[in-house]
Coordinates of C-alpha atoms in Angstrom, one line a residue:
M1 CA 131.2 84.2 -39.9
P2 CA 130.9 81.7 -37.0
D3 CA 129.0 82.7 -33.9
S4 CA 131.2 84.4 -31.2
G5 CA 130.0 81.8 -28.7
L6 CA 131.5 79.0 -30.8
L7 CA 134.7 80.9 -31.1
Y8 CA 134.8 81.4 -27.3
K9 CA 134.1 77.7 -26.8
E10 CA 137.0 76.8 -29.0
W11 CA 139.3 79.2 -27.2
K12 CA 138.4 77.9 -23.7
Q13 CA 138.5 74.2 -24.8
N14 CA 141.9 74.4 -26.5
K15 CA 143.4 77.4 -24.6
V16 CA 146.7 75.8 -23.6
A17 CA 147.5 74.6 -27.1
L18 CA 146.4 77.9 -28.6
V19 CA 148.4 80.1 -26.2
I20 CA 151.6 78.0 -26.7
T21 CA 151.2 78.1 -30.4
I22 CA 150.7 81.9 -30.4
L23 CA 153.8 82.4 -28.3
V24 CA 155.9 80.1 -30.5
F25 CA 154.7 81.8 -33.7
I26 CA 155.4 85.3 -32.4
L27 CA 158.8 84.6 -30.8
G28 CA 160.2 81.9 -33.1
N29 CA 161.2 84.2 -36.0
P30 CA 162.9 86.9 -33.8
L31 CA 164.6 84.2 -31.7
S32 CA 166.0 82.7 -34.9
I33 CA 167.6 86.0 -35.9
L34 CA 168.9 86.5 -32.3
N35 CA 170.4 83.0 -32.4
M36 CA 172.2 83.8 -35.6
Y37 CA 173.4 87.1 -34.1
L38 CA 174.8 85.4 -31.0
T39 CA 176.6 82.9 -33.2
Y40 CA 178.2 85.8 -35.0
Q41 CA 179.2 87.4 -31.7
G42 CA 180.7 84.1 -30.6
C43 CA 182.8 84.2 -33.8
V44 CA 183.9 87.7 -33.1
T45 CA 184.9 87.2 -29.5
G46 CA 186.6 83.8 -30.2
K47 CA 187.8 84.3 -33.7
E48 CA 190.9 82.1 -33.2
N49 CA 188.6 79.1 -32.8
W50 CA 186.7 79.7 -36.0
V51 CA 187.5 78.9 -39.6
G52 CA 187.1 81.7 -42.1
P53 CA 185.9 85.3 -41.6
C54 CA 183.1 86.2 -39.2
V55 CA 180.0 87.2 -41.2
F56 CA 176.6 88.1 -39.7
S57 CA 174.2 86.4 -42.1
V58 CA 170.5 85.8 -41.6
D59 CA 170.3 82.5 -43.5
Y60 CA 167.0 80.7 -43.6
L61 CA 168.4 77.7 -45.4
N62 CA 170.1 76.7 -42.2
S63 CA 168.1 75.3 -39.3
T64 CA 165.9 77.9 -37.7
F65 CA 163.1 77.9 -35.2
I66 CA 160.5 78.6 -37.8
S67 CA 161.4 75.6 -39.9
V68 CA 159.3 73.4 -37.6
F69 CA 156.3 75.8 -37.5
W70 CA 154.3 73.3 -39.5
I71 CA 154.3 71.0 -36.5
W72 CA 152.1 73.4 -34.6
G73 CA 149.5 73.3 -37.3
V74 CA 149.4 69.5 -36.7
V75 CA 149.2 70.0 -32.9
L76 CA 146.3 72.4 -33.3
A77 CA 144.3 70.2 -35.6
V78 CA 144.8 67.1 -33.4
S79 CA 143.8 69.2 -30.4
Q80 CA 140.6 70.5 -32.0
L81 CA 139.4 67.3 -33.6
G82 CA 141.3 64.1 -32.5
I83 CA 141.6 64.9 -28.8
E84 CA 138.1 66.3 -28.6
R85 CA 136.7 63.2 -30.2
S86 CA 138.8 60.8 -28.1
K87 CA 137.7 62.5 -24.9
G88 CA 134.1 62.3 -25.8
Y89 CA 133.6 66.1 -26.0
F90 CA 132.0 65.9 -29.4
D91 CA 128.6 64.8 -28.0
F92 CA 128.5 68.1 -26.1
T93 CA 129.7 70.1 -29.1
L94 CA 127.2 68.6 -31.5
S95 CA 124.4 69.2 -29.0
L96 CA 124.9 72.9 -29.1
P97 CA 122.4 74.9 -31.2
Y98 CA 124.7 75.3 -34.2
T99 CA 125.0 73.5 -37.5
R100 CA 127.9 71.1 -38.2
G101 CA 129.1 73.6 -40.8
Q102 CA 129.2 76.4 -38.2
I103 CA 131.1 74.2 -35.7
F104 CA 133.7 73.2 -38.3
N105 CA 134.2 76.8 -39.5
A106 CA 134.6 78.0 -36.0
K107 CA 137.3 75.5 -35.4
F108 CA 139.0 76.3 -38.7
L109 CA 138.8 80.0 -38.3
T110 CA 140.2 79.8 -34.7
G111 CA 143.1 77.7 -35.9
G112 CA 143.7 79.8 -39.0
M113 CA 143.8 83.1 -37.0
V114 CA 146.2 81.5 -34.5
I115 CA 148.5 80.4 -37.3
V116 CA 148.4 83.5 -39.5
I117 CA 148.2 86.5 -37.2
P118 CA 151.0 85.6 -34.7
Q119 CA 153.3 84.7 -37.6
L120 CA 152.7 88.0 -39.2
I121 CA 153.4 89.7 -35.9
G122 CA 156.6 87.7 -35.6
Y123 CA 157.6 88.6 -39.2
V124 CA 157.1 92.4 -38.4
L125 CA 159.2 92.1 -35.2
S126 CA 161.9 90.2 -37.2
V127 CA 162.0 93.0 -39.9
L128 CA 162.5 95.5 -37.1
L129 CA 165.2 93.4 -35.5
I130 CA 167.0 93.1 -38.9
L131 CA 166.9 96.9 -39.3
F132 CA 168.3 97.3 -35.9
L133 CA 171.1 94.6 -36.0
K134 CA 172.0 95.3 -39.7
P135 CA 173.2 91.9 -40.8
D136 CA 175.6 91.7 -43.8
Q137 CA 173.0 89.7 -45.7
A138 CA 169.5 88.2 -45.2
V139 CA 169.1 85.1 -47.3
Y140 CA 165.5 84.1 -48.2
F141 CA 164.2 85.9 -45.1
H142 CA 161.0 87.3 -46.6
N143 CA 160.2 84.3 -48.8
Y144 CA 160.7 81.8 -46.0
S145 CA 158.9 83.8 -43.3
L146 CA 155.8 84.5 -45.4
G147 CA 155.9 81.1 -47.1
M148 CA 155.9 79.3 -43.8
I149 CA 152.5 80.8 -43.1
I150 CA 151.2 79.0 -46.1
V151 CA 153.0 75.8 -45.2
S152 CA 151.7 75.9 -41.7
M153 CA 148.1 76.3 -43.0
L154 CA 148.7 73.4 -45.4
A155 CA 149.7 71.2 -42.4
Y156 CA 146.7 72.4 -40.4
S157 CA 144.1 72.0 -43.1
L158 CA 145.5 68.6 -44.1
V159 CA 145.3 67.2 -40.5
M160 CA 141.9 68.8 -40.0
A161 CA 140.6 67.0 -43.1
G162 CA 142.1 63.8 -41.7
G163 CA 140.4 64.3 -38.4
A164 CA 137.0 65.0 -40.0
L165 CA 137.3 61.6 -41.9
T166 CA 138.5 59.5 -39.0
G167 CA 137.4 58.4 -35.6
N168 CA 140.5 58.5 -33.4
I169 CA 143.8 60.3 -33.1
F170 CA 145.9 57.5 -34.5
A171 CA 143.8 57.3 -37.6
Q172 CA 143.9 61.1 -38.0
L173 CA 147.7 61.2 -37.9
L174 CA 148.2 58.1 -40.1
V175 CA 145.8 59.3 -42.8
S176 CA 147.4 62.7 -42.8
F177 CA 150.9 61.3 -43.0
T178 CA 149.9 59.0 -45.8
V179 CA 148.6 61.9 -47.8
T180 CA 151.9 63.8 -47.4
I181 CA 153.6 61.0 -49.3
L182 CA 150.7 60.0 -51.5
P183 CA 152.3 61.1 -54.8
F184 CA 155.2 58.9 -54.0
L185 CA 153.0 56.0 -53.3
V186 CA 150.8 56.3 -56.4
I187 CA 153.5 57.5 -58.9
T188 CA 157.1 56.7 -57.9
L189 CA 156.5 53.3 -56.1
P190 CA 154.6 51.7 -59.0
A191 CA 157.2 53.1 -61.5
I192 CA 160.0 51.5 -59.5
N193 CA 158.2 48.2 -59.6
M194 CA 157.5 48.4 -63.3
D195 CA 161.2 49.1 -63.8
I196 CA 162.0 45.9 -61.9
L197 CA 159.5 43.8 -63.8
F198 CA 160.8 45.0 -67.1
G199 CA 164.4 44.5 -66.1
G200 CA 165.3 48.1 -66.2
R201 CA 164.0 48.5 -69.8
A202 CA 160.8 50.3 -68.9
R203 CA 162.8 53.5 -68.4
F204 CA 160.2 55.0 -66.2
L205 CA 162.8 56.4 -63.8
D206 CA 165.0 57.9 -66.6
Y207 CA 162.9 61.1 -66.7
P208 CA 163.4 63.6 -63.9
I209 CA 160.3 64.8 -62.1
P210 CA 159.4 68.4 -63.2
E211 CA 160.4 71.0 -60.6
W212 CA 156.8 72.1 -60.0
M213 CA 155.6 68.5 -59.5
Q214 CA 157.6 68.0 -56.3
Y215 CA 155.4 70.7 -54.7
I216 CA 152.4 68.4 -54.8
F217 CA 154.2 66.3 -52.2
P218 CA 153.3 67.9 -48.9
I219 CA 156.4 66.2 -47.4
T220 CA 158.5 68.6 -49.6
Y221 CA 157.9 71.5 -47.2
V222 CA 159.4 69.8 -44.2
I223 CA 162.9 70.7 -45.4
P224 CA 163.5 74.4 -46.0
N225 CA 165.2 73.9 -49.4
W226 CA 161.9 74.6 -51.2
V227 CA 162.6 78.3 -50.6
E228 CA 165.4 78.2 -53.2
D229 CA 162.9 77.9 -56.0
S230 CA 160.4 80.4 -57.3
P231 CA 158.0 81.8 -54.7
N232 CA 155.3 81.3 -57.3
Y233 CA 155.3 77.6 -56.4
L234 CA 153.7 78.5 -53.1
V235 CA 150.4 78.8 -55.0
I236 CA 150.4 75.0 -55.0
P237 CA 150.3 74.5 -51.2
A238 CA 147.8 77.4 -50.9
V239 CA 145.5 75.7 -53.4
M240 CA 146.0 72.4 -51.6
S241 CA 145.0 74.1 -48.3
I242 CA 141.7 75.2 -49.8
I243 CA 141.1 71.7 -51.1
F244 CA 141.8 70.1 -47.7
Y245 CA 139.5 72.6 -46.1
L246 CA 136.7 71.7 -48.4
I247 CA 137.3 67.9 -47.8
G248 CA 137.3 68.5 -44.1
Y249 CA 134.2 70.7 -44.2
I250 CA 132.2 68.3 -46.3
S251 CA 133.3 65.3 -44.2
F252 CA 132.5 67.0 -41.0
V253 CA 129.0 68.0 -42.2
K254 CA 128.0 64.8 -43.9
L255 CA 129.6 62.1 -41.7
S256 CA 128.0 61.0 -38.4
N257 CA 129.9 60.7 -35.1
E258 CA 128.4 57.3 -34.3
R259 CA 131.5 55.3 -35.1
N260 CA 133.6 57.0 -32.5
G261 CA 136.8 55.0 -32.0
Y262 CA 136.9 53.4 -35.4
F263 CA 139.3 54.3 -38.1
F264 CA 137.0 55.8 -40.7
L265 CA 133.7 57.6 -40.0
W266 CA 132.6 56.7 -43.5
K267 CA 132.4 52.9 -43.4
A268 CA 132.4 52.6 -47.2
L269 CA 136.1 53.6 -47.1
D270 CA 137.2 50.6 -45.0
R271 CA 137.5 48.0 -47.7
P272 CA 138.9 50.1 -50.5
V273 CA 141.6 51.5 -48.2
Q274 CA 142.5 48.1 -46.9
V275 CA 143.0 46.9 -50.5
I276 CA 145.2 50.0 -51.2
V277 CA 147.3 49.3 -48.1
I278 CA 147.8 45.7 -49.1
I279 CA 148.9 46.8 -52.6
I280 CA 151.3 49.4 -51.2
G281 CA 152.7 46.7 -48.9
I282 CA 153.2 44.4 -51.8
L283 CA 155.0 47.0 -53.9
G284 CA 157.1 48.4 -51.1
F285 CA 158.2 45.1 -49.7
G286 CA 158.7 43.8 -53.2
Y287 CA 161.1 46.6 -54.0
F288 CA 162.9 46.1 -50.6
G289 CA 163.3 42.4 -51.3
F290 CA 164.7 43.1 -54.7
A291 CA 167.1 45.8 -53.5
T292 CA 168.3 43.4 -50.7
S293 CA 168.8 40.2 -52.7
E294 CA 169.2 41.7 -56.2
S295 CA 167.1 38.7 -57.5
F296 CA 163.6 38.2 -58.8
A297 CA 163.1 35.5 -56.1
G298 CA 163.8 38.1 -53.4
Y299 CA 161.3 40.4 -55.1
L300 CA 158.6 37.7 -55.0
L301 CA 159.3 36.9 -51.4
G302 CA 159.2 40.6 -50.5
M303 CA 155.8 40.9 -52.3
A304 CA 154.4 37.9 -50.3
A305 CA 155.7 39.4 -47.0
G306 CA 154.2 42.8 -48.0
A307 CA 150.8 41.3 -48.7
L308 CA 150.8 39.7 -45.2
V309 CA 152.1 42.8 -43.4
G310 CA 149.6 45.1 -45.4
F311 CA 146.7 42.8 -44.5
F312 CA 147.4 42.6 -40.8
I313 CA 148.2 46.3 -40.4
S314 CA 145.1 47.4 -42.3
Y315 CA 142.9 44.9 -40.5
F316 CA 143.9 45.8 -37.0
A317 CA 144.1 49.6 -37.8
I318 CA 140.8 49.9 -39.7
Y319 CA 138.5 47.3 -38.2
K320 CA 139.5 47.3 -34.5
K321 CA 137.9 50.0 -32.4
I322 CA 140.3 52.1 -30.3
K323 CA 139.3 52.6 -26.7
Q324 CA 138.5 56.2 -26.0
L325 CA 140.0 58.2 -23.1

């Protein structure tokens, strides 16, 4: 358990972000239900302007306030690591009489409690509101409300891991976003290019992705349709959250803070990541060139352009120090 002094320090340093997140998590779910109820009342009072019968349905497949709760996990992680590092507060934090492991766990515990407890409170308030308003049906209410806690923790732990590996906010967000689509970059994009090279005879794309596999794409959870499948699949983001926590913890403990402002804190990652970015640029622009021109010449031109774009983006992003605030 982290020292109470560290927890207090985290609270005071990030109080604005924490308070706003708590309020959003507590009120977001009940407000979603109230919004659906007011829409139903609008149908009842102005029925002549509506098509079909008026039904009070709590439907979490439609847009709700809680569908963007994952964003607040990102905000918290950026506030606790990216902003603190960019403002130079880390020198003070690391000078405190605590180990790096204690500091990271205090940050993670603070963020985790702010994500989980207010959402549970909002869930209980929403259950009471449903019992009071008595909707005709509640579609995916329990699965989505509770599942969103796991999804928010996934977003938080992912961006925390990105922040522990990188030296500025831009790098933290870019690395985190790349990981959210990483399965596409390492599986789907190469398969598309192989299919182009073999003239469609490779048949890599003829086999549908197994349903469970889409859940290793963190980007899947941005759209609420994941709730239609088995709730057992939520084990996958829960396990990924633990993995990202471990990556963040090990990175925070082992890596120094000396390269403040650079992309990666671990310099050994610079060159391999640059090569990967160039390869992704080649494959992505090659596919775009082929799709645009429907010719192999367009494919080759796209690959050449992708190599240049990938090189310059990776060079200026990775090797150029960003001025701190």
